[in-house]
Amino acid sequence: MEKKAEHNIKAYGSNFTTMTPGPFALKLRTCKIWQLIRFIIINIKMLIVVRKSH
Amino acid sequence: MARLVVLGGGVSGHTAATFAAKWLGSSHEVVVVTPNSKWNWIPSNIWVGVGGMSKEDVTFDLAPVYAKAGITYKQAKAVSINPEGSELSQKPFVSIEYTLAGREGESENVEYDYLINATGPKLNFGATPGLGDAKGLGEFTVSVCTADHAAHANEEFQKTIQKMKNGERQKFLIGTGHGLCTCQGAAFEYIFNIEHELNKAGVRDMADLKWISNESFLGDFGVGGLHMKSMGFAVSSKIFAESLFTERNVDWIIGAHVNKVEKGVVHYELLDGSMGEEEFDFSMLIPPFAGVGLKAYAKDGSDITSTVFAPNGFMKVDANYAAGAYENWKASDWPKTYQNPTYGNMFACGIAFAPPHPISKPMSSPNGTPIGPTPPRTGMPSGIIGKAVAHSICDRILKGEDAPLHEISMAHMGAACVASAGKGIFDGTAAAMTIYPVVPDFEKYPGTGRDVDYTFGEIGLAGHWIKHILHHLFIWKAKLKTGWTMIPE
Ligand SMILES: Cc1cc2nc3c(=O)[nH]c(=O)nc-3n(C[C@H](O)[C@H](O)[C@H](O)COP(=O)(O)OP(=O)(O)OC[C@H]3O[C@@H](n4cnc5c(N)ncnc54)[C@H](O)[C@@H]3O)c2cc1C
């Protein structure tokens, strides 16, 4: 069984209160089609902030 | 003919000098004084530090670029400023010392009408015993702050991979090497790039990775953290950072002032006053930053360094240095014109200007040791400020000394940051973030201090593509290739 991100949580350790991504969220991070869409969206968001800052 | 002298050919100074040369044309002179022969796209040093890029990929020769731009280039370091001139010279001047091969150590006084100090940081390794000394980086840890440091870091990193392949477990300790460091973002990128490369090398299970930093919470990054719009919530960067560290199985120590480094072990003090030790086989610790140590002298030769520079060596500008305690801090404390308050023809931009105070709430241990990030001035603000300062000076040269100065405050400016978490065209990831404004304005944006409509972040392959494209785009821009002015800072 592949190790899941939540398996790294240590009960009552410093990382006990955090959230961890599930397999679907992790898959999306390197899914080329989804990331192409995100690429466009992130670029637009960044350009808006860049324009606001100049 | 007016002469503008720019000290420092890094992100901020190079931007200022190249725009000034373009706007002033050949009827005025722009001089750049900088000690290195090469320009370095510093953000990509992270990839040099894990073997993903070579030193040559992140640097290029400055001389041909300045020749093309009509900029007088002096490969030298500035030593002191005489803003009133001297008994022998009516005009203000900078004393420089050549680093150019064949002229090393030769001195010269360079007169100016306007001066920009963009000398960036002194990498103050000497502040922590064992991290280094006045000469630079020590022998126990590595650094990625310069391209040479990063190339050396990679050599050491590759050795650890070999050891793990031979069955020897390795401990990695990455973070900040002093209680008053900034630039946590660079260390953050490095630890996750290491993690990514260890996975690729098939030795991740042989490595223990630990983060150590002076932040009071994970995800502070020297900007007091940030709340990002995500899934309909305003989510703290602490949640995102802790999530990523947990997912990649990286442990952390925070609120730490590293007070001594020895072979294979760091000693630290925590915000609660307790002391600890951490062993390592490989460690990259960012040093604290200070000003580069320029001196200033009045016409009669008396030392006026403390008039021109703050105690940390950064140049005083139009900031409010008397804000006092955290409770009194205001967004309006941050400078807008970057003009020196004593000498109106002197400006500072990028890391070289003295900030009014940190951005993160200052904290100290019960023993009185200050532990907390000093304020970052990342690439985008450094470039924007450099350009705005160049604009102000060009207006004064071309339109007259009363031309209004251009204003740009880090409390009204956003920044786009892309923090690499692993390099790879199809398996790389990076956290792409925008933050608006960089310095929180709690009066304008109660609660988080920032506009959550313009502050966002997400991690993924798209972020890596952006980081990679930016690498080529900014080197293109810095080389003044076709369309360079169209590429934003
Ligand atoms: C490893 C690392 C990764 C980073 N990653 C990012 C990132 O991903 N995104 C981001 O936005 N920012 C990043 N930063 C921060 C970014 O590099 C800085 O914000 C930026 O370089 C600051 O620009 P500057 O011109 O003020 O200083 P610098 O770029 O450091 O330039 C200063 C220049 O002054 C010269 N100089 C020094 N002393 C003298 C002297 N006495 N006389 C004349 N010249 C002198 C230096 O040689 C240098 O050329 C990173 C920093 C590091 C260390």
XYZ file of C-alpha atoms and ligand atoms in Angstrom:
596
model
C 0.000 0.000 0.000
C 1.340 3.421 -0.961
C 2.030 5.614 2.029
C -0.647 8.260 2.409
C 0.233 11.829 3.407
C -1.804 11.578 6.619
C 0.359 8.667 7.762
C 3.104 11.231 8.433
C 0.981 12.902 11.128
C 2.232 12.167 14.635
C -0.566 12.031 17.197
C -0.232 15.045 19.506
C 3.029 15.987 17.754
C 3.663 19.399 16.181
C 1.902 18.397 12.948
C -1.204 16.855 14.557
C -3.482 19.811 13.731
C -2.655 20.231 10.064
C -4.527 19.105 6.960
C -3.037 16.710 4.422
C -3.985 16.198 0.787
C -5.710 13.040 -0.340
C -4.725 11.062 -3.444
C -7.057 13.041 -5.729
C -5.656 16.429 -4.630
C -2.124 15.079 -5.095
C -2.939 13.685 -8.540
C -4.320 17.051 -9.656
C -1.026 18.742 -8.756
C 0.776 17.052 -11.619
C -2.200 16.308 -13.921
C -1.075 18.023 -17.129
C -4.522 19.058 -18.406
C -5.641 20.436 -15.045
C -2.310 22.200 -14.544
C -2.540 23.798 -17.985
C -5.840 25.338 -16.903
C -4.307 26.406 -13.580
C -1.309 27.831 -15.471
C -3.601 30.205 -17.342
C -5.568 31.143 -14.227
C -2.459 31.723 -12.047
C -0.864 33.842 -14.772
C -3.961 36.027 -14.996
C -4.064 36.420 -11.198
C -0.374 37.294 -11.088
C -0.670 39.794 -13.924
C -3.485 41.547 -12.066
C -1.289 41.903 -8.957
C 1.701 42.986 -11.073
C -0.465 45.677 -12.755
C -1.783 46.864 -9.401
C 1.814 47.202 -8.139
C 3.387 49.254 -10.939
C 25.902 66.416 -18.697
C 24.711 64.782 -15.467
C 26.199 61.610 -14.039
C 24.183 58.961 -12.204
C 26.260 56.416 -10.315
C 24.595 53.130 -9.371
C 26.302 51.042 -6.698
C 25.482 47.368 -7.142
C 24.509 45.555 -10.330
C 22.099 43.037 -8.794
C 18.332 42.771 -9.284
C 17.556 46.305 -8.115
C 20.638 48.195 -9.333
C 20.669 46.535 -12.753
C 16.997 47.438 -13.242
C 17.651 51.036 -12.164
C 20.770 51.451 -14.304
C 19.360 49.935 -17.481
C 16.134 51.951 -17.353
C 18.035 55.139 -16.495
C 20.390 54.608 -19.456
C 17.400 54.113 -21.742
C 15.532 57.181 -20.465
C 18.556 59.502 -20.288
C 20.070 58.609 -23.659
C 23.623 59.554 -24.569
C 23.495 63.148 -23.297
C 23.945 61.966 -19.700
C 26.119 59.276 -18.146
C 25.113 56.214 -16.136
C 27.926 54.460 -14.245
C 27.532 51.070 -12.553
C 30.002 50.092 -9.837
C 29.673 46.415 -8.946
C 32.306 43.890 -7.834
C 31.240 40.877 -9.906
C 31.893 40.339 -13.590
C 28.704 38.303 -13.904
C 25.034 38.926 -13.274
C 23.278 36.175 -11.307
C 19.594 35.247 -11.414
C 19.696 34.408 -7.703
C 16.315 32.577 -7.424
C 17.600 29.793 -9.706
C 20.601 29.181 -7.408
C 18.248 26.773 -5.624
C 18.351 24.520 -8.677
C 22.135 24.847 -8.940
C 22.275 23.678 -5.315
C 20.655 20.344 -6.197
C 22.326 19.832 -9.575
C 19.274 20.800 -11.656
C 21.131 23.696 -13.304
C 24.754 24.710 -13.708
C 26.371 27.927 -12.543
C 26.590 28.985 -16.192
C 22.807 28.600 -16.581
C 22.140 31.247 -13.928
C 24.855 33.815 -14.706
C 26.061 35.903 -17.646
C 28.816 38.462 -18.318
C 27.835 42.035 -17.500
C 30.429 43.855 -19.662
C 28.812 43.277 -23.094
C 25.360 44.157 -21.749
C 26.560 47.452 -20.275
C 28.531 48.216 -23.441
C 25.345 47.721 -25.481
C 23.336 49.937 -23.105
C 25.952 52.713 -23.130
C 26.567 52.281 -19.394
C 30.030 52.903 -17.961
C 30.906 49.751 -16.043
C 33.416 49.725 -13.230
C 34.072 46.278 -11.841
C 34.810 47.464 -8.353
C 33.283 47.708 -4.921
C 32.230 50.959 -3.341
C 34.015 51.669 -0.078
C 32.759 55.078 1.023
C 30.625 58.029 0.022
C 31.482 61.729 0.330
C 28.047 63.261 -0.206
C 29.388 66.818 0.284
C 32.607 66.282 -1.661
C 35.879 66.947 0.118
C 38.348 69.739 0.622
C 39.840 68.822 -2.756
C 36.603 68.165 -4.636
C 33.501 70.348 -4.859
C 31.353 67.515 -6.156
C 30.083 64.544 -4.164
C 31.915 61.324 -4.934
C 32.162 57.612 -4.141
C 35.480 55.959 -3.383
C 35.765 52.612 -5.084
C 38.251 49.758 -5.094
C 38.667 47.691 -8.249
C 38.071 43.935 -8.259
C 38.679 43.669 -12.013
C 41.458 41.192 -12.837
C 44.663 43.133 -13.298
C 43.441 46.202 -11.369
C 42.636 44.552 -8.014
C 42.873 46.917 -5.079
C 43.303 50.049 -7.237
C 41.311 53.003 -5.834
C 39.386 55.733 -7.611
C 36.996 58.529 -6.670
C 33.927 58.619 -8.910
C 32.040 61.939 -8.837
C 28.272 61.934 -9.152
C 25.265 64.193 -9.510
C 22.903 61.450 -8.355
C 23.671 58.235 -6.504
C 21.707 55.013 -6.145
C 22.822 52.576 -3.465
C 21.681 49.108 -4.561
C 24.435 47.117 -2.894
C 22.083 44.454 -1.531
C 23.043 42.430 1.536
C 26.303 41.501 3.170
C 25.945 37.778 3.850
C 26.795 38.036 7.524
C 28.024 34.483 8.189
C 30.260 35.853 10.949
C 27.227 36.663 13.131
C 26.942 33.020 14.229
C 30.089 31.289 15.509
C 30.873 28.348 13.240
C 28.528 29.450 10.440
C 31.387 31.466 9.012
C 33.509 34.486 9.708
C 34.281 37.926 8.284
C 35.663 36.212 5.165
C 32.411 34.345 4.490
C 30.907 30.881 4.664
C 32.431 28.422 7.136
C 33.322 24.786 6.632
C 30.449 23.018 8.442
C 27.419 24.133 6.433
C 26.660 25.094 2.842
C 24.806 28.063 1.312
C 22.845 28.794 -1.873
C 23.083 32.597 -1.645
C 25.545 32.935 -4.522
C 26.001 30.795 -7.629
C 29.418 29.642 -6.364
C 27.971 28.696 -2.980
C 25.173 26.794 -4.693
C 27.578 24.855 -6.941
C 29.554 23.858 -3.829
C 26.308 22.916 -2.024
C 25.467 20.579 -4.894
C 28.859 18.862 -4.698
C 28.248 18.157 -1.007
C 24.647 17.120 -1.687
C 25.727 14.582 -4.327
C 28.134 13.049 -1.782
C 25.231 12.457 0.618
C 23.282 10.702 -2.146
C 26.222 8.387 -2.707
C 26.419 7.651 1.011
C 22.713 6.782 1.127
C 23.122 4.532 -1.896
C 25.840 2.797 0.095
C 23.366 2.264 2.917
C 24.380 5.152 5.204
C 21.424 7.131 6.630
C 21.762 10.941 6.318
C 20.299 13.829 8.313
C 19.518 17.068 6.495
C 19.034 20.299 8.405
C 17.915 23.316 6.361
C 16.773 26.773 7.418
C 18.096 29.944 8.990
C 21.429 30.295 10.752
C 20.600 33.097 13.197
C 17.649 34.511 15.140
C 17.446 37.607 12.943
C 17.541 36.092 9.467
C 15.326 36.909 6.532
C 14.964 34.972 3.238
C 13.169 31.950 4.753
C 11.609 31.446 1.302
C 14.955 30.439 -0.205
C 15.568 27.840 2.513
C 11.984 26.601 2.077
C 12.622 26.079 -1.637
C 15.894 24.333 -0.963
C 14.545 21.791 1.523
C 11.725 20.760 -0.820
C 14.037 20.580 -3.832
C 16.318 18.336 -1.812
C 13.346 16.179 -0.871
C 12.304 15.968 -4.534
C 15.812 15.021 -5.706
C 16.140 12.367 -2.984
C 12.933 10.807 -4.245
C 14.231 10.862 -7.807
C 17.495 9.250 -6.670
C 15.504 6.529 -4.896
C 17.021 7.267 -1.471
C 14.271 9.260 0.243
C 13.708 6.497 2.789
C 17.357 6.804 3.866
C 17.040 10.511 4.715
C 15.682 12.451 7.688
C 14.817 16.029 6.766
C 14.425 18.782 9.317
C 13.664 22.482 9.034
C 15.013 24.987 11.549
C 13.986 28.629 11.440
C 13.519 31.816 13.402
C 9.862 32.147 12.397
C 7.437 32.057 15.324
C 5.134 29.911 13.185
C 5.689 27.868 10.066
C 4.692 29.911 7.001
C 5.580 33.308 8.510
C 8.186 33.928 5.749
C 9.150 37.240 7.332
C 5.901 38.872 6.279
C 3.934 37.853 9.363
C 2.388 35.021 7.326
C -0.458 35.639 4.932
C -4.068 34.635 4.585
C -4.885 33.239 1.193
C -8.229 32.738 -0.410
C -8.741 29.019 -0.824
C -11.847 26.826 -1.088
C -13.954 29.822 -0.055
C -11.933 30.382 3.144
C -9.241 32.877 4.078
C -6.626 30.300 5.073
C -3.402 31.085 6.952
C -0.094 30.239 5.297
C 0.646 28.319 8.532
C -1.929 25.702 7.557
C -0.527 25.386 4.039
C 3.085 25.243 5.204
C 2.394 22.670 7.937
C 0.419 20.628 5.428
C 3.256 20.560 2.911
C 5.883 19.745 5.548
C 3.728 16.890 6.831
C 2.937 15.560 3.366
C 6.642 15.490 2.451
C 7.547 14.117 5.905
C 9.760 17.048 6.879
C 10.010 17.725 10.607
C 10.465 21.274 11.938
C 11.952 23.385 14.720
C 10.671 26.967 14.769
C 11.310 30.065 16.866
C 14.992 29.100 16.869
C 18.082 31.270 17.121
C 21.035 29.211 15.951
C 23.822 30.440 18.229
C 26.660 28.082 17.324
C 27.539 25.664 14.568
C 30.069 22.879 14.966
C 30.970 19.955 12.768
C 27.750 17.988 12.432
C 25.783 19.829 15.104
C 23.978 23.156 15.570
C 23.187 24.681 18.939
C 20.099 26.816 19.268
C 17.906 28.744 21.668
C 14.136 28.700 21.340
C 11.571 31.434 21.918
C 10.609 29.753 25.215
C 14.209 30.216 26.411
C 15.178 26.542 26.240
C 18.396 25.444 24.545
C 18.803 22.557 22.139
C 21.149 20.787 19.766
C 20.506 19.173 16.428
C 22.852 16.848 14.605
C 23.221 16.835 10.838
C 25.177 15.291 8.008
C 24.273 18.059 5.546
C 23.095 21.522 6.462
C 22.226 24.663 4.507
C 21.602 27.617 6.785
C 20.848 31.099 5.417
C 23.041 33.733 7.114
C 21.617 36.963 8.516
C 21.844 39.995 6.227
C 23.458 43.353 7.005
C 24.397 46.369 4.923
C 27.670 45.971 2.999
C 29.493 48.347 5.357
C 29.849 51.513 3.287
C 31.251 54.504 5.164
C 30.245 58.135 4.700
C 32.380 61.237 5.241
C 31.533 64.939 5.419
C 33.450 67.612 3.485
C 35.883 68.077 6.367
C 36.559 64.329 6.468
C 34.564 63.645 9.631
C 32.728 60.322 9.812
C 28.983 60.714 9.107
C 28.236 57.028 8.563
C 25.598 57.034 11.325
C 23.825 59.979 9.653
C 23.566 58.234 6.306
C 23.215 54.611 7.390
C 21.138 52.801 10.027
C 23.049 50.717 12.622
C 22.481 47.568 10.518
C 24.414 49.195 7.655
C 21.442 49.784 5.369
C 20.932 53.303 3.983
C 18.381 55.573 5.631
C 15.561 56.678 3.356
C 12.182 58.387 3.807
C 10.893 55.776 6.296
C 9.610 56.412 9.801
C 12.419 55.031 11.949
C 10.783 56.216 15.161
C 7.653 54.034 15.053
C 8.682 52.236 18.254
C 6.759 49.214 19.518
C 4.810 46.823 17.284
C 1.516 48.304 18.498
C 2.469 51.658 16.930
C 3.491 50.325 13.529
C 1.626 51.688 10.545
C 1.729 50.957 6.848
C 2.714 54.618 6.369
C 6.040 53.955 8.186
C 7.317 52.361 4.968
C 9.277 54.537 2.526
C 7.794 55.810 -0.719
C 10.551 57.697 -2.565
C 13.682 55.973 -1.146
C 15.440 59.342 -0.974
C 18.027 59.825 1.743
C 16.624 62.401 4.198
C 19.958 64.265 4.542
C 21.261 64.237 0.976
C 18.489 64.642 -1.602
C 20.555 63.354 -4.539
C 21.119 59.987 -2.842
C 18.665 57.067 -3.004
C 18.678 53.425 -1.929
C 16.724 50.541 -3.445
C 16.277 46.790 -3.034
C 17.757 45.217 0.067
C 20.108 48.223 0.549
C 17.441 50.563 1.973
C 16.906 50.499 5.729
C 13.371 49.289 6.487
C 11.584 51.135 9.317
C 11.064 47.920 11.298
C 10.303 44.234 10.652
C 6.997 43.093 9.149
C 6.552 40.073 11.443
C 5.844 40.866 15.092
C 9.221 41.010 16.886
C 9.715 38.449 19.648
C 12.430 37.535 22.112
C 13.162 34.645 24.413
C 12.928 35.115 28.209
C 16.757 35.427 28.086
C 16.324 38.594 26.011
C 17.506 37.056 22.724
C 15.579 38.572 19.824
C 14.228 35.777 17.605
C 12.163 36.736 14.593
C 12.464 37.306 10.863
C 13.743 40.617 9.554
C 11.766 41.964 6.597
C 12.367 40.430 3.169
C 12.741 42.590 0.078
C 12.232 40.016 -2.625
C 12.919 40.255 -6.345
C 9.726 41.918 -7.514
C 9.707 44.789 -4.961
C 13.480 45.233 -5.465
C 12.991 45.589 -9.220
C 9.950 47.855 -8.968
C 11.660 50.133 -6.432
C 14.819 50.275 -8.579
C 12.783 51.343 -11.594
C 10.799 53.954 -9.620
C 13.999 55.478 -8.195
C 15.569 55.591 -11.682
C 12.404 57.307 -12.925
C 12.598 59.967 -10.196
C 16.257 60.711 -10.915
C 15.750 60.828 -14.685
C 12.865 63.280 -14.202
C 15.069 65.497 -12.031
C 17.875 65.395 -14.604
C 15.617 65.974 -17.602
C 12.855 68.191 -16.162
C 14.640 70.049 -13.382
C 15.492 69.598 -9.734
C 11.947 70.272 -8.570
C 10.388 67.429 -10.552
C 8.217 65.384 -8.172
C 9.596 62.042 -7.041
C 7.841 58.821 -7.996
C 6.261 57.045 -5.051
C 5.979 53.315 -4.495
C 5.567 51.826 -1.042
C 5.782 48.162 -0.080
C 2.575 48.847 1.832
C 0.808 49.624 -1.474
C 2.622 47.116 -3.614
C 1.928 43.448 -4.169
C 4.366 40.707 -4.984
C 4.137 37.543 -6.996
C 6.329 34.762 -5.607
C 6.893 31.302 -6.967
C 8.587 28.985 -4.498
C 9.957 25.861 -6.131
C 9.216 22.577 -4.391
C 10.985 20.378 -6.943
C 12.245 20.726 -10.514
C 10.882 18.675 -13.384
C 8.939 19.507 -16.543
C 6.237 16.933 -15.732
C 6.824 16.044 -12.079
C 8.013 19.386 -10.667
C 5.915 21.511 -8.341
C 6.047 25.033 -6.996
C 3.906 27.146 -4.715
C 2.680 30.091 -6.772
C 1.613 32.961 -4.543
C 0.556 36.555 -4.758
C 0.477 38.817 -1.755
C -1.182 42.217 -1.660
C 0.149 44.373 -0.168
C 3.569 43.066 0.889
C 3.448 45.066 4.134
C 0.100 44.445 5.828
C -2.149 47.457 6.317
C -4.397 46.589 9.263
C -6.269 49.913 9.031
C -7.270 49.335 5.422
C -7.705 45.561 5.648
C -8.766 44.780 9.229
C -7.981 41.280 10.480
C -5.525 39.874 7.977
C -3.919 43.169 6.925
C -4.181 42.168 3.288
C -6.692 42.088 0.461
C -7.647 38.403 0.275
C -9.012 38.941 -3.242
C -5.444 39.511 -4.411
C -3.617 37.209 -1.991
C -3.705 33.621 -3.097
C -1.510 30.564 -3.366
C -1.517 27.042 -4.706
C 0.998 24.312 -5.293
C 1.345 22.343 -8.490
C 3.105 21.708 -11.764
C 1.773 24.982 -13.211
C 3.781 26.865 -10.576
C 6.918 25.046 -11.682
C 6.276 25.942 -15.325
C 5.897 29.588 -14.296
C 9.123 29.482 -12.255
C 10.976 27.955 -15.197
C 9.594 30.477 -17.681
C 10.444 33.332 -15.297
C 14.045 32.091 -15.143
C 14.403 32.537 -18.923
C 12.288 35.699 -19.040
C 14.288 37.555 -16.387
C 17.629 36.557 -17.854
C 16.323 37.737 -21.249
C 15.269 41.022 -19.668
C 18.550 41.490 -17.796
C 20.471 40.899 -21.039
C 18.396 43.722 -22.600
C 17.246 41.511 -25.437
C 14.393 42.510 -27.768
C 11.300 43.607 -25.863
C 13.057 43.672 -22.451
C 11.160 46.745 -21.313
C 7.853 44.913 -21.827
C 8.717 42.275 -19.214
C 7.501 43.511 -15.825
C 9.834 43.519 -12.831
C 18.887 31.622 -2.705
C 17.938 32.760 -2.899
C 16.748 32.550 -3.576
C 15.869 33.593 -3.790
N 14.706 33.352 -4.457
C 13.860 34.370 -4.706
C 12.651 34.145 -5.439
O 12.351 33.022 -5.834
N 11.861 35.205 -5.693
C 12.179 36.461 -5.260
O 11.428 37.391 -5.524
N 13.306 36.707 -4.572
C 14.143 35.696 -4.284
N 15.281 35.925 -3.576
C 15.564 37.284 -3.139
C 16.189 38.114 -4.259
O 17.333 37.471 -4.743
C 16.528 39.488 -3.707
O 15.337 40.090 -3.316
C 17.181 40.398 -4.716
O 18.337 39.820 -5.243
C 17.498 41.734 -4.085
O 18.021 42.592 -5.028
P 19.150 43.649 -4.671
O 19.507 44.312 -5.940
O 18.718 44.473 -3.535
O 20.381 42.791 -4.134
P 21.326 41.821 -4.988
O 20.574 41.203 -6.096
O 21.998 40.946 -4.008
O 22.385 42.814 -5.634
C 23.321 43.533 -4.890
C 24.511 43.822 -5.782
O 25.403 44.737 -5.129
C 26.722 44.289 -5.298
N 27.566 44.822 -4.220
C 27.797 44.298 -2.992
N 28.648 45.090 -2.308
C 28.931 46.143 -3.100
C 29.740 47.293 -2.957
N 30.440 47.535 -1.845
N 29.813 48.164 -3.995
C 29.118 47.952 -5.136
N 28.338 46.867 -5.329
C 28.236 45.980 -4.321
C 26.597 42.767 -5.271
O 27.736 42.155 -5.844
C 25.341 42.578 -6.101
O 25.627 42.539 -7.467
C 16.173 34.887 -3.312
C 17.363 35.096 -2.608
C 18.234 34.048 -2.382
C 19.511 34.289 -1.616
